[in-house]
Amino acid sequence: MWSYTLRRLLATIPTLLAVITACYFLVHAAPGGPFDSDKQVSAAVLANLQAKYHLDLPPWQQYLFYLNNVIHGDLGASFRYADWSVNDLVAAALPVSLSIGGLSMLISFFVGVAMGTAAALRQNSAADYGVMLVGNLGSVFPSFVIGPVLVLVFALWLHWLPAGGWDDFKPAFMIMPVALLTFINVATIARVMRGSLIEVMHSNFIRTARAKGLPTRIVVLRHALKPALLPVISVLSPLAISSITAALVTETVFSIPGLGKLIVNGAGNRDYTLVLGLVVLITVLAVTLNLIVDLAYAALDPKIRY
Amino acid sequence: MQDKIPRNFALLALCAALAAPALAAIVPPGVQLHPTQTLIRNNGSEPETLDPALAETVGANNITRDLFEGLTANDGDGKIVPGVAESWKQTNATTWVFKLRQNAKWSNGDPVTAQDCVYGIRRFLDPKTASKYATTYGVFLLNGKEVAMGKKPPADVGVKALDKFTVEIKTAFPVTFLPQLLSNNNLGPLHQASVEKFGKDWTKPGNMVGNGAFMLKDWVVNRSVVIEKNPHYWDKDHVQLTRVTYLGVEDGNADVKLFESGQNEMVYQLPPGTYEDAKKKFPKDVRNAPMLGLRYYTLQTQSPAMKDVRVRKALSMVIDRDILATKITADGQAPAYGLIVKGMEGADMTDYDWAKWPMDKKVAEAKKLLADAGVKPGTKYTFTYNTSEYHKKMAIFAQSEWKKKLGVDIELEAMEFKVLVKKRHDGTFEIARDGFIADYNDATNFLALVRCDSDQNLNFNCNRKAEELITQAEQNDDAGKRKGLLTQATKMIMEDYPLIPLVQYSLPRLVKSYVGGYSLQNAQDRFRSKDLYIIKH
């Protein structure tokens, strides 16, 4: 297991390098530069700006310069936000996004598994249809529709929660964004869990357990749940990554100063270093999540050996 | 240069003297102030910097205007009033002397000196600072452009300290509106010791030393900038607000919802299409004032499609600005038929003669122009704009006007803002969406959009005769004659139809009715928080 973990960690290096390289040249190839604005910058000032951000170097030197900085943990200076480095910006936004995304994933997992289990055990009942309805609604309604509805109801009509913004991790500001992300994620988890558990409940080893006279509660908890969770575990990683994409909308709707807002602004402003820094960060997160999922897989299924 | 004191000097000196007692936040008699003087206002975006030399966006300048004060400043109505300088005089056509307040202090208690002003201007123009506005404003100062372009050292710029509290500024040519120009904090004083001590971190909370009515308390990127009253500010007794929180909410709908829920007291700008509803829903809070800004379409006069002035004129004539303003944008903007907008100083408005013609007559004339130019019905032109619902609505309207009235086809081309500006600068377009908001209240600011050798000229038209008039005006220290020359030049250039003026900007927004001091006369939308106060509610 340890050697597998080590091998996986080492494998992230070429992955990261490939992603950085591809992204580096893609962002530089995008039309419009970081200093293009309504006001035409004079040639002299443009030259000064390019020198300041090392854009006057040949592309390969710029690339090596950037790579060298990244290796040393320096994501560079932001082109747009002159007073901040990309490290500063990421350090401010990451905890916000992680708290919302992490909390949402945690709640989604437990609620989704519970809902999926209830639906699977009462297949074709009202409870099953209810769970599937919620699941489908979560998949069908986009977050930019649900988000404003939540604001309308809970902030403007009932005055229970703030309409948006962020105030040092105060729960009131987190409830709606977490609820929105959870609503989207829980639907996927519940549907996967339902399908998986139904399949497991029809397998031979469950039939044997039932034949031995074990009560359903024991059969489910001791024998069915663990294997049924495997497909759920496998969707957690892509779900967590897609939460970052969903956060683009969530953070806009609720005016949250997270990574989503940074990515959108960074791309629009051609803030090369900011976009690259966030790509590096998201890649590291994705690789880490995949690793955790694989390790969890091994822990849940003794047949899996690396 | 003779030492003749120009005719307008007496008037300017008088204005300065009259304006001197104009203090902040004049609370009208009978108005009771709220015990808590705090304000939350949305700024529309995250400031790109709080360094006044580098600030370029409206959002960044809004905050630096509270944190720093230039030699002059804008009052609540947008008029030029004394800032750090308590008075000034023009000693000859190109020399100005500013007397500083001896009680003006930095937020750490140090006095604001003439040397701070010299340092601020030199640093702003220094190529190492790489300010995007260096040439824009630098061009007016003696050697300013050369310094900004790295051809002369910063010490050569025409600014010097005559003594501890006297600054002399020499201009490259007679700049009658210099006090107006100096209200931009890019040209303001800086606290050299703190800038040099902290390097690029000098703008961070705890490091920044400013001389404005407020000082930086907290700054969380993409969330808020919090400023608090500066106890060392020279006019602190007339500053009512104790704390201002600037939000960086970009989404207009989210902004309005925050306002509705009481988390924001000043919306940056109402989202497109919501003005009429807002007037009904928030009748006491909705505010809308004209601005020194113009929405227009730039025509690439060198492109084969737009080379013929008759084509450009025909396209301009048939767009019904009244319908555009009242039905399409529908947010209180005024139709525009010229480059110079209402409220702009330094030149008169020069509307086209045909502006008041009935539309039938305009269409008939436009059709004739097109026929004379050999343009056949069904001819295709490309219209380029940046993706935005607002611009899209306007583009579809223009497309329909041109199709319906002239029979020409318009291909709409939407793109990201960065791509659009690059296309505009490269000249690879036929018709492009454009807009401009004044940096300073003088006609020359707008004329930069149409002058021959200007960086800002994206229509690639050049009228040498008009250029001569502008040059004459620039060398003229008689305000009346200067105005006449600039008006004539503007009219001449607009007859080339390098752009299609559409509407004069206005800024519809929501401001809580209990926020006092918010004027509808502030045409540059430059509100200093020192002029605002909270009424008891």
mmCIF file of C-alpha atoms in Angstrom, chain A residues 6-240:
data_model
loop_
_atom_site.group_PDB
_atom_site.id
_atom_site.type_symbol
_atom_site.label_atom_id
_atom_site.label_comp_id
_atom_site.label_asym_id
_atom_site.label_seq_id
_atom_site.Cartn_x
_atom_site.Cartn_y
_atom_site.Cartn_z
ATOM 1 C CA LEU A 6 4.471 6.602 -3.233
ATOM 2 C CA ARG A 7 4.206 5.540 -6.874
ATOM 3 C CA ARG A 8 0.979 7.500 -7.246
ATOM 4 C CA LEU A 9 2.556 10.560 -5.702
ATOM 5 C CA LEU A 10 5.530 10.361 -8.046
ATOM 6 C CA ALA A 11 3.180 9.943 -10.989
ATOM 7 C CA THR A 12 1.661 13.333 -10.199
ATOM 8 C CA ILE A 13 4.882 15.084 -11.239
ATOM 9 C CA PRO A 14 4.611 14.421 -15.006
ATOM 10 C CA THR A 15 0.863 15.037 -14.778
ATOM 11 C CA LEU A 16 1.429 18.430 -13.191
ATOM 12 C CA LEU A 17 4.190 19.276 -15.643
ATOM 13 C CA ALA A 18 2.018 18.337 -18.611
ATOM 14 C CA VAL A 19 -0.913 20.388 -17.308
ATOM 15 C CA ILE A 20 1.230 23.444 -16.541
ATOM 16 C CA THR A 21 2.954 23.287 -19.931
ATOM 17 C CA ALA A 22 -0.252 22.881 -21.904
ATOM 18 C CA CYS A 23 -2.028 25.569 -19.917
ATOM 19 C CA TYR A 24 0.937 27.923 -20.045
ATOM 20 C CA PHE A 25 1.009 28.009 -23.812
ATOM 21 C CA LEU A 26 -2.781 28.026 -24.117
ATOM 22 C CA VAL A 27 -3.279 31.101 -21.940
ATOM 23 C CA HIS A 28 -0.515 32.933 -23.760
ATOM 24 C CA ALA A 29 -2.110 32.010 -27.087
ATOM 25 C CA ALA A 30 -5.494 33.467 -26.121
ATOM 26 C CA PRO A 31 -6.299 36.625 -28.100
ATOM 27 C CA GLY A 32 -5.969 39.889 -26.176
ATOM 28 C CA GLY A 33 -3.201 40.482 -23.680
ATOM 29 C CA PRO A 34 -3.146 41.371 -19.987
ATOM 30 C CA PHE A 35 -2.503 45.050 -20.723
ATOM 31 C CA ASP A 36 -5.123 45.498 -23.417
ATOM 32 C CA SER A 37 -7.746 47.857 -22.115
ATOM 33 C CA ASP A 38 -10.094 50.565 -23.308
ATOM 34 C CA LYS A 39 -7.295 53.042 -22.870
ATOM 35 C CA GLN A 40 -4.555 52.290 -25.355
ATOM 36 C CA VAL A 41 -1.333 51.968 -23.418
ATOM 37 C CA SER A 42 1.522 53.866 -25.047
ATOM 38 C CA ALA A 43 4.411 51.858 -26.444
ATOM 39 C CA ALA A 44 6.800 53.170 -23.785
ATOM 40 C CA VAL A 45 4.530 52.253 -20.891
ATOM 41 C CA LEU A 46 3.736 48.896 -22.459
ATOM 42 C CA ALA A 47 7.444 48.131 -22.700
ATOM 43 C CA ASN A 48 7.840 49.011 -19.016
ATOM 44 C CA LEU A 49 4.935 46.804 -18.052
ATOM 45 C CA GLN A 50 6.245 43.903 -20.107
ATOM 46 C CA ALA A 51 9.667 44.247 -18.535
ATOM 47 C CA LYS A 52 8.103 44.363 -15.071
ATOM 48 C CA TYR A 53 6.354 41.023 -15.668
ATOM 49 C CA HIS A 54 9.202 39.478 -17.730
ATOM 50 C CA LEU A 55 7.040 39.347 -20.839
ATOM 51 C CA ASP A 56 9.895 40.879 -22.788
ATOM 52 C CA LEU A 57 11.819 37.607 -22.572
ATOM 53 C CA PRO A 58 11.604 34.959 -25.327
ATOM 54 C CA PRO A 59 8.666 32.556 -24.687
ATOM 55 C CA TRP A 60 10.861 29.614 -23.696
ATOM 56 C CA GLN A 61 12.730 31.755 -21.158
ATOM 57 C CA GLN A 62 9.461 33.030 -19.750
ATOM 58 C CA TYR A 63 8.275 29.434 -19.449
ATOM 59 C CA LEU A 64 11.419 28.271 -17.660
ATOM 60 C CA PHE A 65 11.309 31.336 -15.427
ATOM 61 C CA TYR A 66 7.715 30.513 -14.483
ATOM 62 C CA LEU A 67 8.465 26.841 -13.954
ATOM 63 C CA ASN A 68 11.403 27.650 -11.738
ATOM 64 C CA ASN A 69 9.216 29.936 -9.624
ATOM 65 C CA VAL A 70 6.483 27.318 -9.307
ATOM 66 C CA ILE A 71 8.993 24.682 -8.173
ATOM 67 C CA HIS A 72 10.029 27.114 -5.462
ATOM 68 C CA GLY A 73 6.415 27.655 -4.413
ATOM 69 C CA ASP A 74 6.111 31.086 -6.009
ATOM 70 C CA LEU A 75 3.117 31.387 -8.312
ATOM 71 C CA GLY A 76 4.220 34.838 -9.439
ATOM 72 C CA ALA A 77 2.800 38.347 -9.366
ATOM 73 C CA SER A 78 -0.775 38.914 -10.437
ATOM 74 C CA PHE A 79 -1.013 40.939 -13.646
ATOM 75 C CA ARG A 80 -4.352 42.418 -12.700
ATOM 76 C CA TYR A 81 -4.139 42.888 -8.949
ATOM 77 C CA ALA A 82 -0.868 44.789 -8.803
ATOM 78 C CA ASP A 83 -0.675 44.846 -5.004
ATOM 79 C CA TRP A 84 -0.951 41.076 -4.556
ATOM 80 C CA SER A 85 0.981 37.981 -5.531
ATOM 81 C CA VAL A 86 -0.902 34.951 -6.812
ATOM 82 C CA ASN A 87 0.107 33.165 -3.599
ATOM 83 C CA ASP A 88 -1.632 35.927 -1.596
ATOM 84 C CA LEU A 89 -4.768 35.684 -3.713
ATOM 85 C CA VAL A 90 -4.928 31.895 -3.524
ATOM 86 C CA ALA A 91 -4.240 31.919 0.213
ATOM 87 C CA ALA A 92 -7.203 34.245 0.704
ATOM 88 C CA ALA A 93 -9.634 32.420 -1.586
ATOM 89 C CA LEU A 94 -8.758 28.764 -0.994
ATOM 90 C CA PRO A 95 -10.027 28.453 2.597
ATOM 91 C CA VAL A 96 -13.322 30.024 1.558
ATOM 92 C CA SER A 97 -13.859 27.610 -1.318
ATOM 93 C CA LEU A 98 -12.619 24.622 0.644
ATOM 94 C CA SER A 99 -14.945 25.328 3.540
ATOM 95 C CA ILE A 100 -17.998 25.616 1.311
ATOM 96 C CA GLY A 101 -17.029 22.791 -1.025
ATOM 97 C CA GLY A 102 -15.823 20.481 1.762
ATOM 98 C CA LEU A 103 -18.862 21.004 3.930
ATOM 99 C CA SER A 104 -21.119 20.471 0.980
ATOM 100 C CA MET A 105 -19.366 17.238 -0.012
ATOM 101 C CA LEU A 106 -19.570 15.930 3.538
ATOM 102 C CA ILE A 107 -23.285 16.656 3.879
ATOM 103 C CA SER A 108 -23.975 15.430 0.363
ATOM 104 C CA PHE A 109 -22.260 12.137 1.091
ATOM 105 C CA PHE A 110 -24.207 11.305 4.231
ATOM 106 C CA VAL A 111 -27.551 12.667 3.036
ATOM 107 C CA GLY A 112 -27.131 11.159 -0.434
ATOM 108 C CA VAL A 113 -26.211 7.724 0.934
ATOM 109 C CA ALA A 114 -29.136 7.816 3.365
ATOM 110 C CA MET A 115 -31.582 8.878 0.661
ATOM 111 C CA GLY A 116 -30.248 6.347 -1.843
ATOM 112 C CA THR A 117 -30.421 3.581 0.742
ATOM 113 C CA ALA A 118 -33.987 4.464 1.704
ATOM 114 C CA ALA A 119 -35.014 4.515 -1.947
ATOM 115 C CA ALA A 120 -33.295 1.221 -2.733
ATOM 116 C CA LEU A 121 -34.844 -0.593 0.217
ATOM 117 C CA ARG A 122 -38.310 0.684 -0.646
ATOM 118 C CA GLN A 123 -38.032 0.261 -4.381
ATOM 119 C CA ASN A 124 -41.021 1.595 -6.360
ATOM 120 C CA SER A 125 -42.623 2.999 -3.233
ATOM 121 C CA ALA A 126 -43.599 6.597 -2.553
ATOM 122 C CA ALA A 127 -40.298 7.094 -0.693
ATOM 123 C CA ASP A 128 -38.372 5.831 -3.715
ATOM 124 C CA TYR A 129 -40.246 8.119 -6.093
ATOM 125 C CA GLY A 130 -39.732 11.023 -3.678
ATOM 126 C CA VAL A 131 -35.984 10.457 -3.539
ATOM 127 C CA MET A 132 -35.761 10.090 -7.298
ATOM 128 C CA LEU A 133 -37.797 13.254 -7.753
ATOM 129 C CA VAL A 134 -35.385 15.210 -5.544
ATOM 130 C CA GLY A 135 -32.515 13.586 -7.387
ATOM 131 C CA ASN A 136 -33.876 14.565 -10.757
ATOM 132 C CA LEU A 137 -34.660 18.099 -9.646
ATOM 133 C CA GLY A 138 -31.084 18.500 -8.468
ATOM 134 C CA SER A 139 -29.840 17.378 -11.854
ATOM 135 C CA VAL A 140 -32.312 19.351 -13.926
ATOM 136 C CA PHE A 141 -32.354 22.766 -12.240
ATOM 137 C CA PRO A 142 -29.166 24.727 -12.781
ATOM 138 C CA SER A 143 -27.573 26.460 -9.826
ATOM 139 C CA PHE A 144 -28.091 29.912 -11.340
ATOM 140 C CA VAL A 145 -31.826 29.282 -11.077
ATOM 141 C CA ILE A 146 -31.911 27.697 -7.632
ATOM 142 C CA GLY A 147 -29.467 30.201 -6.100
ATOM 143 C CA PRO A 148 -31.531 33.341 -6.710
ATOM 144 C CA VAL A 149 -34.673 31.472 -5.568
ATOM 145 C CA LEU A 150 -32.962 30.651 -2.271
ATOM 146 C CA VAL A 151 -31.955 34.296 -1.872
ATOM 147 C CA LEU A 152 -35.480 35.446 -2.637
ATOM 148 C CA VAL A 153 -37.103 33.119 -0.136
ATOM 149 C CA PHE A 154 -34.649 33.001 2.762
ATOM 150 C CA ALA A 155 -33.085 36.459 2.560
ATOM 151 C CA LEU A 156 -35.657 38.784 1.045
ATOM 152 C CA TRP A 157 -38.976 37.221 2.092
ATOM 153 C CA LEU A 158 -38.198 35.491 5.371
ATOM 154 C CA HIS A 159 -35.150 37.588 6.355
ATOM 155 C CA TRP A 160 -33.557 34.545 7.941
ATOM 156 C CA LEU A 161 -30.238 34.723 6.148
ATOM 157 C CA PRO A 162 -28.032 37.344 4.487
ATOM 158 C CA ALA A 163 -28.547 37.685 0.731
ATOM 159 C CA GLY A 164 -24.869 37.082 0.087
ATOM 160 C CA GLY A 165 -21.394 38.195 0.940
ATOM 161 C CA TRP A 166 -18.903 36.654 3.272
ATOM 162 C CA ASP A 167 -17.942 37.345 6.851
ATOM 163 C CA ASP A 168 -15.099 35.262 8.232
ATOM 164 C CA PHE A 169 -16.745 31.837 8.021
ATOM 165 C CA LYS A 170 -19.847 32.916 9.945
ATOM 166 C CA PRO A 171 -22.428 30.105 9.471
ATOM 167 C CA ALA A 172 -25.198 32.456 8.351
ATOM 168 C CA PHE A 173 -23.189 33.333 5.237
ATOM 169 C CA MET A 174 -22.377 29.696 4.495
ATOM 170 C CA ILE A 175 -25.812 28.100 4.763
ATOM 171 C CA MET A 176 -27.226 29.012 1.361
ATOM 172 C CA PRO A 177 -24.118 28.380 -0.747
ATOM 173 C CA VAL A 178 -23.519 25.065 1.004
ATOM 174 C CA ALA A 179 -27.186 24.146 0.573
ATOM 175 C CA LEU A 180 -27.052 24.978 -3.115
ATOM 176 C CA LEU A 181 -23.943 22.903 -3.787
ATOM 177 C CA THR A 182 -25.340 20.093 -1.622
ATOM 178 C CA PHE A 183 -28.603 20.058 -3.540
ATOM 179 C CA ILE A 184 -26.703 19.487 -6.763
ATOM 180 C CA ASN A 185 -24.308 16.867 -5.359
ATOM 181 C CA VAL A 186 -26.774 14.961 -3.243
ATOM 182 C CA ALA A 187 -28.879 14.175 -6.265
ATOM 183 C CA THR A 188 -25.995 12.365 -7.982
ATOM 184 C CA ILE A 189 -24.933 10.482 -4.863
ATOM 185 C CA ALA A 190 -28.491 9.378 -4.033
ATOM 186 C CA ARG A 191 -29.086 8.049 -7.534
ATOM 187 C CA VAL A 192 -25.784 6.172 -7.653
ATOM 188 C CA MET A 193 -26.327 4.767 -4.174
ATOM 189 C CA ARG A 194 -29.842 3.625 -4.997
ATOM 190 C CA GLY A 195 -28.761 1.783 -8.149
ATOM 191 C CA SER A 196 -25.749 0.252 -6.490
ATOM 192 C CA LEU A 197 -27.618 -0.966 -3.417
ATOM 193 C CA ILE A 198 -30.427 -2.470 -5.492
ATOM 194 C CA GLU A 199 -27.831 -4.422 -7.446
ATOM 195 C CA VAL A 200 -26.034 -5.594 -4.290
ATOM 196 C CA MET A 201 -29.300 -6.568 -2.610
ATOM 197 C CA HIS A 202 -29.975 -8.926 -5.517
ATOM 198 C CA SER A 203 -26.581 -10.623 -5.301
ATOM 199 C CA ASN A 204 -26.013 -14.171 -4.072
ATOM 200 C CA PHE A 205 -24.197 -13.325 -0.854
ATOM 201 C CA ILE A 206 -27.096 -11.152 0.298
ATOM 202 C CA ARG A 207 -29.534 -13.917 -0.594
ATOM 203 C CA THR A 208 -27.436 -16.242 1.570
ATOM 204 C CA ALA A 209 -27.443 -13.780 4.449
ATOM 205 C CA ARG A 210 -31.213 -13.440 4.241
ATOM 206 C CA ALA A 211 -31.566 -17.230 4.069
ATOM 207 C CA LYS A 212 -29.663 -17.461 7.336
ATOM 208 C CA GLY A 213 -32.497 -15.451 8.870
ATOM 209 C CA LEU A 214 -30.628 -12.195 9.469
ATOM 210 C CA PRO A 215 -32.896 -9.154 9.828
ATOM 211 C CA THR A 216 -32.827 -6.669 6.944
ATOM 212 C CA ARG A 217 -31.153 -3.978 9.100
ATOM 213 C CA ILE A 218 -28.188 -6.273 9.792
ATOM 214 C CA VAL A 219 -28.034 -7.504 6.196
ATOM 215 C CA VAL A 220 -27.850 -3.947 4.922
ATOM 216 C CA LEU A 221 -25.494 -2.514 7.517
ATOM 217 C CA ARG A 222 -23.088 -5.442 7.773
ATOM 218 C CA HIS A 223 -23.112 -6.930 4.296
ATOM 219 C CA ALA A 224 -24.663 -4.700 1.644
ATOM 220 C CA LEU A 225 -23.619 -1.175 2.513
ATOM 221 C CA LYS A 226 -19.885 -1.553 2.091
ATOM 222 C CA PRO A 227 -19.886 -2.977 -1.451
ATOM 223 C CA ALA A 228 -22.731 -0.674 -2.428
ATOM 224 C CA LEU A 229 -20.620 2.312 -1.409
ATOM 225 C CA LEU A 230 -17.854 1.528 -3.913
ATOM 226 C CA PRO A 231 -19.518 3.224 -6.923
ATOM 227 C CA VAL A 232 -20.441 6.141 -4.662
ATOM 228 C CA ILE A 233 -16.822 6.526 -3.607
ATOM 229 C CA SER A 234 -15.736 6.485 -7.231
ATOM 230 C CA VAL A 235 -18.024 9.404 -8.124
ATOM 231 C CA LEU A 236 -16.883 11.519 -5.176
ATOM 232 C CA SER A 237 -13.677 12.657 -6.840
ATOM 233 C CA PRO A 238 -15.207 13.923 -10.107
ATOM 234 C CA LEU A 239 -18.057 15.351 -8.064
ATOM 235 C CA ALA A 240 -15.633 17.303 -5.878
#
